[in-house]
Amino acid sequence: MHKKISFFISVLIAPFVFSQIGGESTYQFLNLVSSPRQAALGGKIITIYDYDVSQPIFNPASINPEMDGQIALNYSSYLGGIGYGTASYAYTIDRRTKTIHGGVTYINYGNFEGYDENGISTGSFSGSETALSLGYAFNIPWSDIYLGSNLKFITSKLEQYSSFGMALDIGALYINDKIGFQAALSIRNLGTQISTYAGENEPLPLEIDFGMSQQLENVPIRWHLTIENIQTWNISKPNPARVITDLNGNQTDEKIGFFNNALRHLVLGAELFPDKGFNIRLGYNFRRAEELRILEQRNFSGLSFGVGLKMKKIRFSYSHARYSSAANTSFFGLNIDLN
């Protein structure tokens, strides 16, 4: 057991020497939210530990026997007409502790019109990407710590180019039932391309997140807090719309301070009546809010909300996320208990 723990710690520390953020790697769809519930809570919530069989796609340490026989189907008409969805299923092998999880993440970018360098039409083409994950988690004996991992097989086809890759997710989860507190660490997309699009090997979108949540004692609310992208300190990008031009025509880019950059790592969420048949979810993503905020206009970027409704063996979830005054997304989900 000591060897297992030492190996896990070594794997946790190694990725910190790398630094990646959106737009600098391939297979970016791997870091999209896995369910309407997660989207409603601001995205990237990694501390959920219950029946939600979609959660292990983001943090494999959350795999548990309560997910046995649960199947989840989620779909979103994403930005720009992109179709995006996930599917998950879990099965408990020995009916007590050993649960395995399977998940699929799929994104379809739609159809595009192609043109050559002379502006002559080359016909329409499409693009899509898929990731298949297989996961397992276990409890460290005589402790409140759970460890899990996902092995992912990734395929991508963009016009005439295709790629195949493999990745590993590693997660850790601490649960204190006495005070209703949970803390988690998730390291996703440790891997490589096996075959490339055009001979150039690109890095995968490594992301390391840390999260905490707690069920309040006398109030039916569970709060969630996630610190995202902790592998990279500076995740801020100046907004071109906020360039300052002086009387001489000289332009100065937006300056982002220490505190503003720190806030962009935070995601906050809250669930009202989390254990009931009907619950309400709210979230706020600071980075999304800052990057998409329009000067001198209130557009509520970064806000998200959703609801969950249980009817016998079926759970329905819906979320709505605000990106800008011109772009919002809705996410629909269905969780079915097959037992």
Coordinates of C-alpha atoms in Angstrom, one line a residue:
M1 CA 0.0 0.0 0.0
H2 CA 2.9 2.4 0.8
K3 CA 4.2 1.8 -2.7
K4 CA 0.8 2.7 -4.2
I5 CA 0.6 5.9 -2.3
S6 CA 4.2 6.9 -3.2
F7 CA 3.6 6.2 -6.8
F8 CA 0.4 8.3 -6.7
I9 CA 2.2 11.3 -5.1
S10 CA 5.0 11.1 -7.7
V11 CA 2.4 11.2 -10.5
L12 CA 0.7 14.2 -8.9
I13 CA 3.9 16.2 -8.6
A14 CA 5.3 15.5 -12.1
P15 CA 2.8 17.5 -14.1
F16 CA 3.5 20.8 -12.3
V17 CA 6.6 21.3 -14.5
F18 CA 4.3 21.8 -17.5
S19 CA 2.2 24.9 -18.2
Q20 CA -0.7 24.8 -20.6
I21 CA -3.9 26.8 -21.1
G22 CA -6.7 26.9 -23.7
G23 CA -5.6 27.5 -27.3
E24 CA -2.1 26.1 -26.8
S25 CA -2.9 22.4 -27.2
T26 CA -5.0 19.9 -29.1
Y27 CA -8.2 18.0 -28.1
Q28 CA -9.5 21.1 -26.2
F29 CA -13.0 19.5 -25.9
L30 CA -11.6 17.3 -23.1
N31 CA -11.9 20.1 -20.7
L32 CA -15.6 21.0 -21.4
V33 CA -18.1 20.3 -18.5
S34 CA -19.5 16.8 -18.3
S35 CA -23.1 17.5 -17.3
P36 CA -25.8 20.1 -16.8
R37 CA -25.3 19.9 -13.1
Q38 CA -21.7 20.8 -13.4
A39 CA -22.4 23.5 -15.9
A40 CA -25.0 25.1 -13.6
L41 CA -22.5 25.2 -10.7
G42 CA -20.1 27.3 -12.8
G43 CA -18.2 24.4 -14.4
K44 CA -15.2 22.2 -13.3
I45 CA -16.8 21.2 -10.0
I46 CA -14.8 18.1 -8.9
T47 CA -16.1 17.4 -5.3
I48 CA -19.5 15.8 -6.2
Y49 CA -19.7 12.3 -4.6
D50 CA -23.1 10.7 -5.1
Y51 CA -25.3 9.1 -7.7
D52 CA -24.1 11.5 -10.5
V53 CA -22.5 9.1 -13.0
S54 CA -21.4 11.9 -15.2
Q55 CA -19.0 13.3 -12.6
P56 CA -16.2 10.7 -13.0
I57 CA -15.5 12.1 -16.5
F58 CA -14.1 15.1 -14.7
N59 CA -12.8 13.5 -11.5
P60 CA -12.4 9.6 -11.5
A61 CA -12.0 9.6 -7.7
S62 CA -15.8 10.2 -7.4
I63 CA -16.6 6.7 -8.8
N64 CA -18.6 4.9 -6.1
P65 CA -21.2 2.1 -5.6
E66 CA -24.1 4.5 -5.5
M67 CA -23.6 4.9 -9.2
D68 CA -24.2 1.2 -9.9
G69 CA -26.7 0.7 -12.7
Q70 CA -26.9 4.5 -13.4
I71 CA -26.8 5.7 -17.0
A72 CA -26.6 9.4 -18.0
L73 CA -27.2 11.1 -21.3
N74 CA -26.3 14.8 -21.6
Y75 CA -26.5 17.1 -24.6
S76 CA -25.9 20.8 -25.3
S77 CA -26.3 22.9 -28.4
Y78 CA -23.1 24.7 -27.8
L79 CA -21.7 28.0 -29.1
G80 CA -21.9 28.6 -32.8
G81 CA -24.2 25.6 -33.5
I82 CA -21.7 23.1 -32.2
G83 CA -23.3 19.9 -30.9
Y84 CA -21.7 18.5 -27.7
G85 CA -22.7 15.7 -25.3
T86 CA -21.6 13.0 -22.9
A87 CA -22.8 9.5 -21.9
S88 CA -21.9 7.6 -18.8
Y89 CA -22.6 4.2 -17.1
A90 CA -21.3 2.6 -13.9
Y91 CA -21.4 -1.0 -12.7
T92 CA -20.5 -2.5 -9.3
I93 CA -18.7 -5.8 -9.8
D94 CA -19.1 -7.3 -6.3
R95 CA -22.2 -5.4 -5.3
R96 CA -20.4 -3.6 -2.5
T97 CA -17.2 -1.7 -3.4
K98 CA -15.6 -2.4 -6.7
T99 CA -17.3 -0.1 -9.3
I100 CA -16.1 0.5 -12.8
H101 CA -17.1 3.5 -15.0
G102 CA -17.4 4.1 -18.7
G103 CA -17.9 7.4 -20.3
V104 CA -18.1 9.0 -23.8
T105 CA -17.5 12.6 -24.7
Y106 CA -18.5 13.7 -28.2
I107 CA -18.4 17.0 -30.0
N108 CA -19.5 17.8 -33.6
Y109 CA -18.4 21.1 -35.1
G110 CA -20.9 21.0 -37.9
N111 CA -20.4 21.6 -41.6
F112 CA -18.1 24.1 -43.2
E113 CA -17.5 25.4 -46.8
G114 CA -14.0 24.8 -48.0
Y115 CA -12.0 27.1 -50.4
D116 CA -8.5 26.8 -51.8
E117 CA -5.9 29.6 -51.9
N118 CA -7.5 31.1 -55.0
G119 CA -11.0 31.3 -53.4
I120 CA -12.4 28.4 -55.4
S121 CA -14.8 26.2 -53.6
T122 CA -13.6 22.7 -52.6
G123 CA -16.9 21.5 -51.2
S124 CA -18.2 21.2 -47.7
F125 CA -16.5 19.3 -44.8
S126 CA -17.1 18.5 -41.2
G127 CA -15.2 18.0 -38.0
S128 CA -15.8 15.9 -34.9
E129 CA -14.0 14.5 -31.9
T130 CA -14.7 11.7 -29.4
A131 CA -13.2 10.4 -26.2
L132 CA -13.9 7.1 -24.6
S133 CA -12.9 6.7 -20.9
L134 CA -12.7 3.7 -18.6
G135 CA -12.3 4.5 -14.9
Y136 CA -11.9 2.9 -11.5
A137 CA -11.6 4.3 -7.9
F138 CA -10.7 2.8 -4.6
N139 CA -10.6 3.8 -0.9
I140 CA -7.2 3.9 0.8
P141 CA -7.7 1.5 3.8
W142 CA -8.5 3.0 7.2
S143 CA -8.8 6.5 5.7
D144 CA -11.3 9.0 4.2
I145 CA -9.3 9.3 1.0
Y146 CA -10.4 8.0 -2.4
L147 CA -8.1 7.7 -5.4
G148 CA -9.2 7.1 -9.0
S149 CA -8.1 7.1 -12.6
N150 CA -9.5 7.2 -16.1
L151 CA -7.8 5.8 -19.2
K152 CA -9.0 7.7 -22.3
F153 CA -8.9 6.9 -26.0
I154 CA -9.3 10.0 -28.2
T155 CA -10.2 10.3 -31.9
S156 CA -10.4 13.5 -33.9
K157 CA -11.3 14.2 -37.5
L158 CA -11.1 17.7 -38.9
E159 CA -11.7 17.9 -42.7
Q160 CA -9.2 15.4 -44.3
Y161 CA -7.0 15.3 -41.2
S162 CA -7.4 12.8 -38.4
S163 CA -5.6 12.1 -35.1
F164 CA -5.6 9.5 -32.4
G165 CA -4.4 9.9 -28.8
M166 CA -4.4 8.4 -25.3
A167 CA -4.6 10.1 -22.0
L168 CA -4.8 9.4 -18.3
D169 CA -6.8 11.3 -15.6
I170 CA -5.9 11.0 -11.9
G171 CA -8.1 12.1 -9.1
A172 CA -8.1 12.3 -5.3
L173 CA -11.1 12.9 -3.0
Y174 CA -11.2 13.5 0.8
I175 CA -14.6 13.1 2.5
N176 CA -15.4 14.1 6.1
D177 CA -19.0 12.9 6.7
K178 CA -19.0 14.4 10.3
I179 CA -19.0 18.0 9.0
G180 CA -20.2 17.3 5.4
F181 CA -16.9 18.5 3.9
Q182 CA -15.2 17.3 0.8
A183 CA -11.9 18.3 -0.9
A184 CA -10.6 17.0 -4.3
L185 CA -7.7 17.2 -6.6
S186 CA -8.0 16.4 -10.3
I187 CA -5.2 16.0 -12.9
R188 CA -6.6 15.5 -16.4
N189 CA -5.2 14.7 -19.9
L190 CA -1.8 13.3 -19.1
G191 CA -1.0 11.8 -22.4
T192 CA 0.1 12.1 -26.0
Q193 CA -1.0 11.9 -29.6
I194 CA -0.4 8.4 -31.1
S195 CA -1.1 9.7 -34.6
T196 CA -1.0 13.3 -35.6
Y197 CA -2.9 15.5 -38.0
A198 CA 0.0 16.5 -40.3
G199 CA 3.2 15.1 -38.8
E200 CA 3.5 17.5 -35.9
N201 CA 2.9 16.2 -32.4
E202 CA 0.9 18.6 -30.3
P203 CA 0.5 18.6 -26.5
L204 CA -2.8 17.6 -24.8
P205 CA -4.7 20.2 -22.7
L206 CA -3.3 19.3 -19.3
E207 CA -5.4 20.8 -16.5
I208 CA -5.0 20.6 -12.7
D209 CA -7.9 21.6 -10.5
F210 CA -8.4 21.7 -6.7
G211 CA -11.9 21.9 -5.2
M212 CA -13.8 22.1 -1.9
S213 CA -17.4 21.8 -0.9
Q214 CA -19.5 21.5 2.2
Q215 CA -23.1 20.8 3.2
L216 CA -24.2 23.5 5.6
E217 CA -25.5 22.1 8.9
N218 CA -28.8 24.1 9.4
V219 CA -29.4 25.3 5.9
P220 CA -30.3 23.1 2.9
I221 CA -27.3 24.4 0.8
R222 CA -24.1 22.8 -0.4
W223 CA -21.4 25.3 -1.5
H224 CA -18.7 24.4 -4.0
L225 CA -15.4 26.2 -4.7
T226 CA -12.9 25.2 -7.4
I227 CA -9.4 26.6 -8.1
E228 CA -8.9 25.8 -11.8
N229 CA -5.8 25.6 -13.9
I230 CA -3.4 25.7 -11.0
Q231 CA -0.6 24.3 -13.2
T232 CA -0.4 27.8 -14.8
W233 CA -0.4 31.0 -12.7
N234 CA -1.0 33.6 -15.4
I235 CA -4.1 32.6 -17.3
S236 CA -5.2 36.1 -18.1
K237 CA -5.3 37.5 -21.6
P238 CA -5.8 41.2 -22.4
N239 CA -9.1 42.0 -24.0
P240 CA -8.6 43.8 -27.4
A241 CA -11.8 45.7 -26.8
R242 CA -10.2 47.4 -23.8
V243 CA -7.2 48.9 -25.5
I244 CA -6.6 52.5 -24.5
T245 CA -5.7 55.0 -27.2
D246 CA -4.3 58.4 -26.3
L247 CA -4.5 61.7 -28.2
N248 CA -1.5 60.9 -30.2
G249 CA -2.9 57.5 -31.4
N250 CA -0.7 55.4 -29.2
Q251 CA -2.4 52.3 -27.9
T252 CA -1.9 50.6 -24.5
D253 CA -3.1 47.1 -23.9
E254 CA -5.3 46.3 -20.9
K255 CA -3.2 45.7 -17.7
I256 CA -4.3 42.8 -15.6
G257 CA -3.2 42.9 -12.0
F258 CA -2.3 40.2 -9.5
F259 CA -5.7 40.1 -7.8
N260 CA -7.6 40.1 -11.0
N261 CA -5.5 37.2 -12.3
A262 CA -6.0 35.3 -9.1
L263 CA -9.8 35.7 -9.3
R264 CA -9.8 34.1 -12.7
H265 CA -8.8 30.8 -11.2
L266 CA -12.0 30.7 -9.1
V267 CA -15.3 29.0 -9.8
L268 CA -18.1 29.2 -7.2
G269 CA -21.3 27.2 -7.0
A270 CA -24.2 26.4 -4.7
E271 CA -26.9 23.8 -4.6
L272 CA -30.2 24.5 -2.8
F273 CA -31.9 21.4 -1.5
P274 CA -29.1 19.1 -2.8
D275 CA -30.6 15.9 -1.3
K276 CA -34.2 16.5 -2.4
G277 CA -36.1 15.5 -5.4
F278 CA -36.1 19.0 -6.7
N279 CA -33.0 21.3 -6.4
I280 CA -31.8 24.6 -7.7
R281 CA -28.2 25.3 -8.7
L282 CA -26.3 28.5 -9.2
G283 CA -22.7 29.2 -10.3
Y284 CA -20.2 31.9 -11.2
N285 CA -17.1 31.5 -13.3
F286 CA -14.8 34.5 -12.7
R287 CA -12.5 33.9 -15.8
R288 CA -15.5 33.6 -18.2
A289 CA -16.9 36.8 -16.6
E290 CA -13.8 38.8 -17.1
E291 CA -12.8 37.6 -20.5
L292 CA -16.3 38.2 -22.0
R293 CA -17.4 41.2 -20.0
I294 CA -18.3 44.2 -22.2
L295 CA -17.3 47.6 -21.0
E296 CA -20.1 49.9 -19.8
Q297 CA -22.7 47.2 -20.4
R298 CA -24.2 44.7 -17.9
N299 CA -24.4 41.3 -19.6
F300 CA -24.0 39.0 -16.6
S301 CA -21.2 36.9 -18.2
G302 CA -20.0 34.1 -16.0
L303 CA -23.3 33.4 -14.4
S304 CA -25.1 30.1 -14.7
F305 CA -28.1 28.4 -13.1
G306 CA -30.0 25.1 -13.4
V307 CA -32.5 22.8 -11.8
G308 CA -32.7 19.1 -11.1
L309 CA -35.9 17.1 -10.9
K310 CA -36.2 13.4 -9.8
M311 CA -39.3 11.3 -10.9
K312 CA -39.0 7.8 -9.6
K313 CA -36.0 6.3 -11.4
I314 CA -35.4 9.2 -13.7
R315 CA -33.6 12.4 -13.0
F316 CA -33.8 15.4 -15.3
S317 CA -31.3 18.2 -15.3
Y318 CA -31.2 21.5 -17.1
S319 CA -28.7 24.4 -17.0
H320 CA -28.3 27.7 -18.7
A321 CA -24.9 29.5 -18.8
R322 CA -24.4 33.1 -19.7
Y323 CA -21.4 33.9 -21.9
S324 CA -22.2 37.2 -23.4
S325 CA -25.1 39.3 -24.7
A326 CA -24.8 37.4 -28.0
A327 CA -24.0 33.8 -26.8
N328 CA -25.5 31.6 -24.2
T329 CA -25.8 27.8 -23.8
S330 CA -28.3 25.4 -22.5
F331 CA -27.5 21.9 -21.3
F332 CA -30.0 19.0 -20.9
G333 CA -29.4 15.8 -19.0
L334 CA -31.2 12.6 -18.2
N335 CA -30.1 10.1 -15.5
I336 CA -31.8 6.7 -15.5
D337 CA -31.5 4.1 -12.7
L338 CA -31.5 0.7 -14.5
N339 CA -31.6 -1.3 -11.3

